[in-house]
Amino acid sequence: MNYNTEDTIAALSTAAGKAAIAVIRLSGKRSFDIIGKIFETKTSAAKQVQYGCIVDGGEKIDEVLCAFFKNPNTYTGEDIAEISCHGNPVIINKILNLLYKTGARQALPGEFTYRGFINGKMDLTKAESVCALITSKTETAAKAALNNVSGEFANKIKNLKNDLTNLLAFMEVSLDHPEEDIMFLSRQEKQARLTLLIETTKKLLAIYKISESLQKGLKAAIIGKPNAGKSSLLNAIVGKNRAIVTDIAGTTTDTIEEFIDCRGVPLTIIDTAGIRTHSDNSIELLGQKRSKEAAAKADVIIWVLDGSAPFDNNDKQIADFIKTENINTPILYVLNKADLERQSEKWKVESEINDKSKNKNEQQNDQSEKWKVESEIAVNSQLPLKVSSLTGDGIPALLNAIAKIAGVSDTQNDLLMINSRHYAHLENAFSALTKAKEAYALEDADEIAAFEARATLSELNEILGITTSQDILDTIFSNFCIGK
Ligand SMILES: Nc1nc2c(c(=O)[nH]1)N(C=O)[C@@H](CNc1ccc(C(=O)N[C@@H](CCC(=O)O)C(=O)O)cc1)CN2
Ligand SMILES: Nc1nc2c(ncn2[C@@H]2O[C@H](COP(=O)(O)OP(=O)(O)OP(=O)(O)O)[C@@H](O)[C@H]2O)c(=O)[nH]1
Ligand SMILES: [K+]
Ligand SMILES: [Mg+2]
């Protein structure tokens, strides 16, 4: 990636397409000079925002507002000019091409923010979260990203660094003057301070899971036998008649996706075709294949059981499928149709009919299958959630359970965006701090303790981007959108 900081860069910073207004941004040494050549205005030059026209030679291209931001107190730290033109793609392209012709170069993805980072306007955690802020899919996710943009995560890392630097000074003094140990910090005191640092690091590590869920979102697949009420459940969750519901088994033949904000977690819910043992219908069979694929790709499986009827061989088949394919995916068991009493009476009647129509062997098989599915649920040591897709009862509890799997709790207040890069460095910091503390339990390992403390510092510097290598920076910023 060639981020030549000598060039003056230009890009459309608002979304492409038709809009009331579009903002084209320029940053670099020649920003004002380039604008001066294509912008005609009668507004006083002293004004930060000026009204006028963009002209190409004699040709008028658009009526615009231009805003001027003098370095160094700008987003990039350089001179910035912003053109607010009419949001017509034809006009936008004409202005951009005129800017390129007049001496600006097309900005690369993330290049404005990169310049802000290089010029000390923001640390790397802030720069990274600008991108997270733009792509956040829920209000909660955006709040977490904004906390980072405001420097809350960076401040936590900086505080850790300060405390550690302070402690390291004592550690190094004791190394140089071992006989005067008493005058400085005792071994126990150093250990106690390291314990505090370890605890803080641990808390930050714990935020990672929810950060990931908030940023990337989760996929939940609703699976179950035909007529268990999967489509009804999807409709109840999203609050509209998205999927067709009938009392005919096999109504849903393809997967249906809907997006919701589930307690702040961006959640894609996928309704699927019912899975059953026997079907001659080739469409249904293809649908069932898709159901299984959706379940295999999901972060959460919502297994819908008909709570008003006994479990049967179809439920058993699904239990077997889950067992073989999705060992690690969390499963939520939903006993749907809670508005109907679980019909133990009906069950009895059915078994009586079975008693009469089947031989003894067959009866025993049926009973043991029912028992197997029920025990399967018990083994997973999770109480099934009682839900009525008809009345909506139990839906809030189901959403809470999904949020809990995503790591979101009701009492969450210190939301931050901790990404996988931060997490890796925090893990290294945690392990180095732990080694440093362990070293102080020994009589002759103070050198090791100091070494590990310094290793921790460099991990923290990596998080802030103080020592981060160019190729890593390139990777981070190139994942931004153009114009950011
Ligand atoms: N028109 C416009 N709107 C925008 C941006 C922009 O670049 N242009 N932003 C771009 O992301 C965001 C706002 N973020 C910004 C962050 C810092 C500075 C800035 O000029 N910082 C100066 C201090 C300015 C002051 O205090 O007056 C600095 O840090 O030195 C500007 C915008 C969202 N809205
Ligand atoms: N009483 C009651 N009926 C329900 C409930 N949920 C679904 N039903 C009924 O059960 C039948 C099947 O519902 P669907 O949502 O189509 O079931 P499905 O699991 O999507 O079925 P397939 O798409 O065929 O696999 C319909 O008649 C629904 O009205 C519920 O909570 N209570
Ligand atoms: K159905
Ligand atoms: Mg359905």
Short mmCIF file of C-alpha atoms and ligand atoms in Angstrom, two decimals, residues 222-235 243-254 271-276 284 304 306 308 335-340 387-393, ligand 2:
data_model
loop_
_atom_site.label_atom_id
_atom_site.label_comp_id
_atom_site.label_asym_id
_atom_site.label_seq_id
_atom_site.Cartn_x
_atom_site.Cartn_y
_atom_site.Cartn_z
CA ILE A 222 -34.37 -21.98 13.90
CA ILE A 223 -34.62 -25.70 13.31
CA GLY A 224 -37.11 -28.40 14.22
CA LYS A 225 -39.57 -30.84 12.78
CA PRO A 226 -42.40 -29.72 10.48
CA ASN A 227 -45.24 -27.87 12.22
CA ALA A 228 -43.26 -27.33 15.44
CA GLY A 229 -43.92 -23.63 14.84
CA LYS A 230 -40.56 -22.42 13.50
CA SER A 231 -42.01 -19.90 11.08
CA SER A 232 -44.47 -18.75 13.72
CA LEU A 233 -41.52 -18.21 16.05
CA LEU A 234 -39.62 -16.18 13.42
CA ASN A 235 -42.71 -14.01 12.93
CA ALA A 243 -42.83 -16.28 6.81
CA ILE A 244 -45.88 -18.22 5.66
CA VAL A 245 -47.52 -20.20 8.46
CA THR A 246 -50.04 -22.98 7.84
CA ASP A 247 -51.01 -26.17 9.62
CA ILE A 248 -49.60 -28.15 6.69
CA ALA A 249 -46.34 -29.91 7.53
CA GLY A 250 -43.67 -28.83 5.06
CA THR A 251 -44.93 -25.26 4.52
CA THR A 252 -41.46 -23.71 4.59
CA THR A 253 -39.26 -25.07 1.82
CA ASP A 254 -36.39 -22.57 1.77
CA ASP A 271 -36.18 -19.85 9.60
CA THR A 272 -35.70 -23.23 7.96
CA ALA A 273 -37.68 -26.06 6.41
CA GLY A 274 -38.82 -28.68 8.91
CA ILE A 275 -36.59 -31.73 9.16
CA ARG A 276 -38.33 -35.11 9.19
CA GLU A 284 -38.76 -30.66 0.63
CA VAL A 304 -38.15 -25.66 18.28
CA ASP A 306 -43.84 -28.80 19.82
CA SER A 308 -48.12 -29.58 23.11
CA LEU A 335 -40.86 -25.75 23.83
CA ASN A 336 -43.31 -23.94 21.59
CA LYS A 337 -47.12 -23.81 21.83
CA ALA A 338 -46.93 -23.17 25.57
CA ASP A 339 -50.44 -21.70 25.32
CA LEU A 340 -51.66 -25.27 24.82
CA VAL A 387 -42.63 -20.10 24.39
CA SER A 388 -45.90 -19.40 22.67
CA SER A 389 -45.36 -18.05 19.18
CA LEU A 390 -49.09 -17.45 19.12
CA THR A 391 -49.29 -15.16 22.18
CA GLY A 392 -45.67 -14.00 22.30
CA ASP A 393 -45.16 -15.42 25.78
N1 LIG B 2 -51.49 -22.86 19.64
C1 LIG B 2 -50.36 -22.61 19.03
N2 LIG B 2 -50.21 -22.91 17.73
C2 LIG B 2 -49.04 -22.63 17.14
C3 LIG B 2 -47.98 -22.01 17.82
N3 LIG B 2 -46.94 -21.88 16.98
C4 LIG B 2 -47.35 -22.38 15.80
N4 LIG B 2 -48.60 -22.84 15.89
C5 LIG B 2 -49.38 -23.47 14.83
O1 LIG B 2 -48.69 -24.60 14.37
C6 LIG B 2 -48.85 -24.77 12.97
C7 LIG B 2 -47.51 -24.86 12.27
O2 LIG B 2 -46.87 -23.62 12.42
P1 LIG B 2 -45.65 -23.19 11.49
O3 LIG B 2 -45.07 -21.95 12.04
O4 LIG B 2 -46.06 -23.17 10.06
O5 LIG B 2 -44.67 -24.40 11.72
P2 LIG B 2 -43.26 -24.69 11.04
O6 LIG B 2 -42.42 -25.35 12.06
O7 LIG B 2 -42.73 -23.47 10.41
O8 LIG B 2 -43.68 -25.76 9.95
P3 LIG B 2 -42.93 -26.13 8.57
O9 LIG B 2 -42.54 -24.87 7.87
O10 LIG B 2 -43.98 -26.87 7.85
O11 LIG B 2 -41.78 -26.96 8.92
C8 LIG B 2 -49.71 -23.59 12.51
O12 LIG B 2 -51.02 -24.00 12.44
C9 LIG B 2 -49.51 -22.57 13.60
O13 LIG B 2 -50.61 -21.70 13.73
C10 LIG B 2 -48.18 -21.69 19.20
O14 LIG B 2 -47.31 -21.17 19.91
N5 LIG B 2 -49.39 -22.02 19.74
#
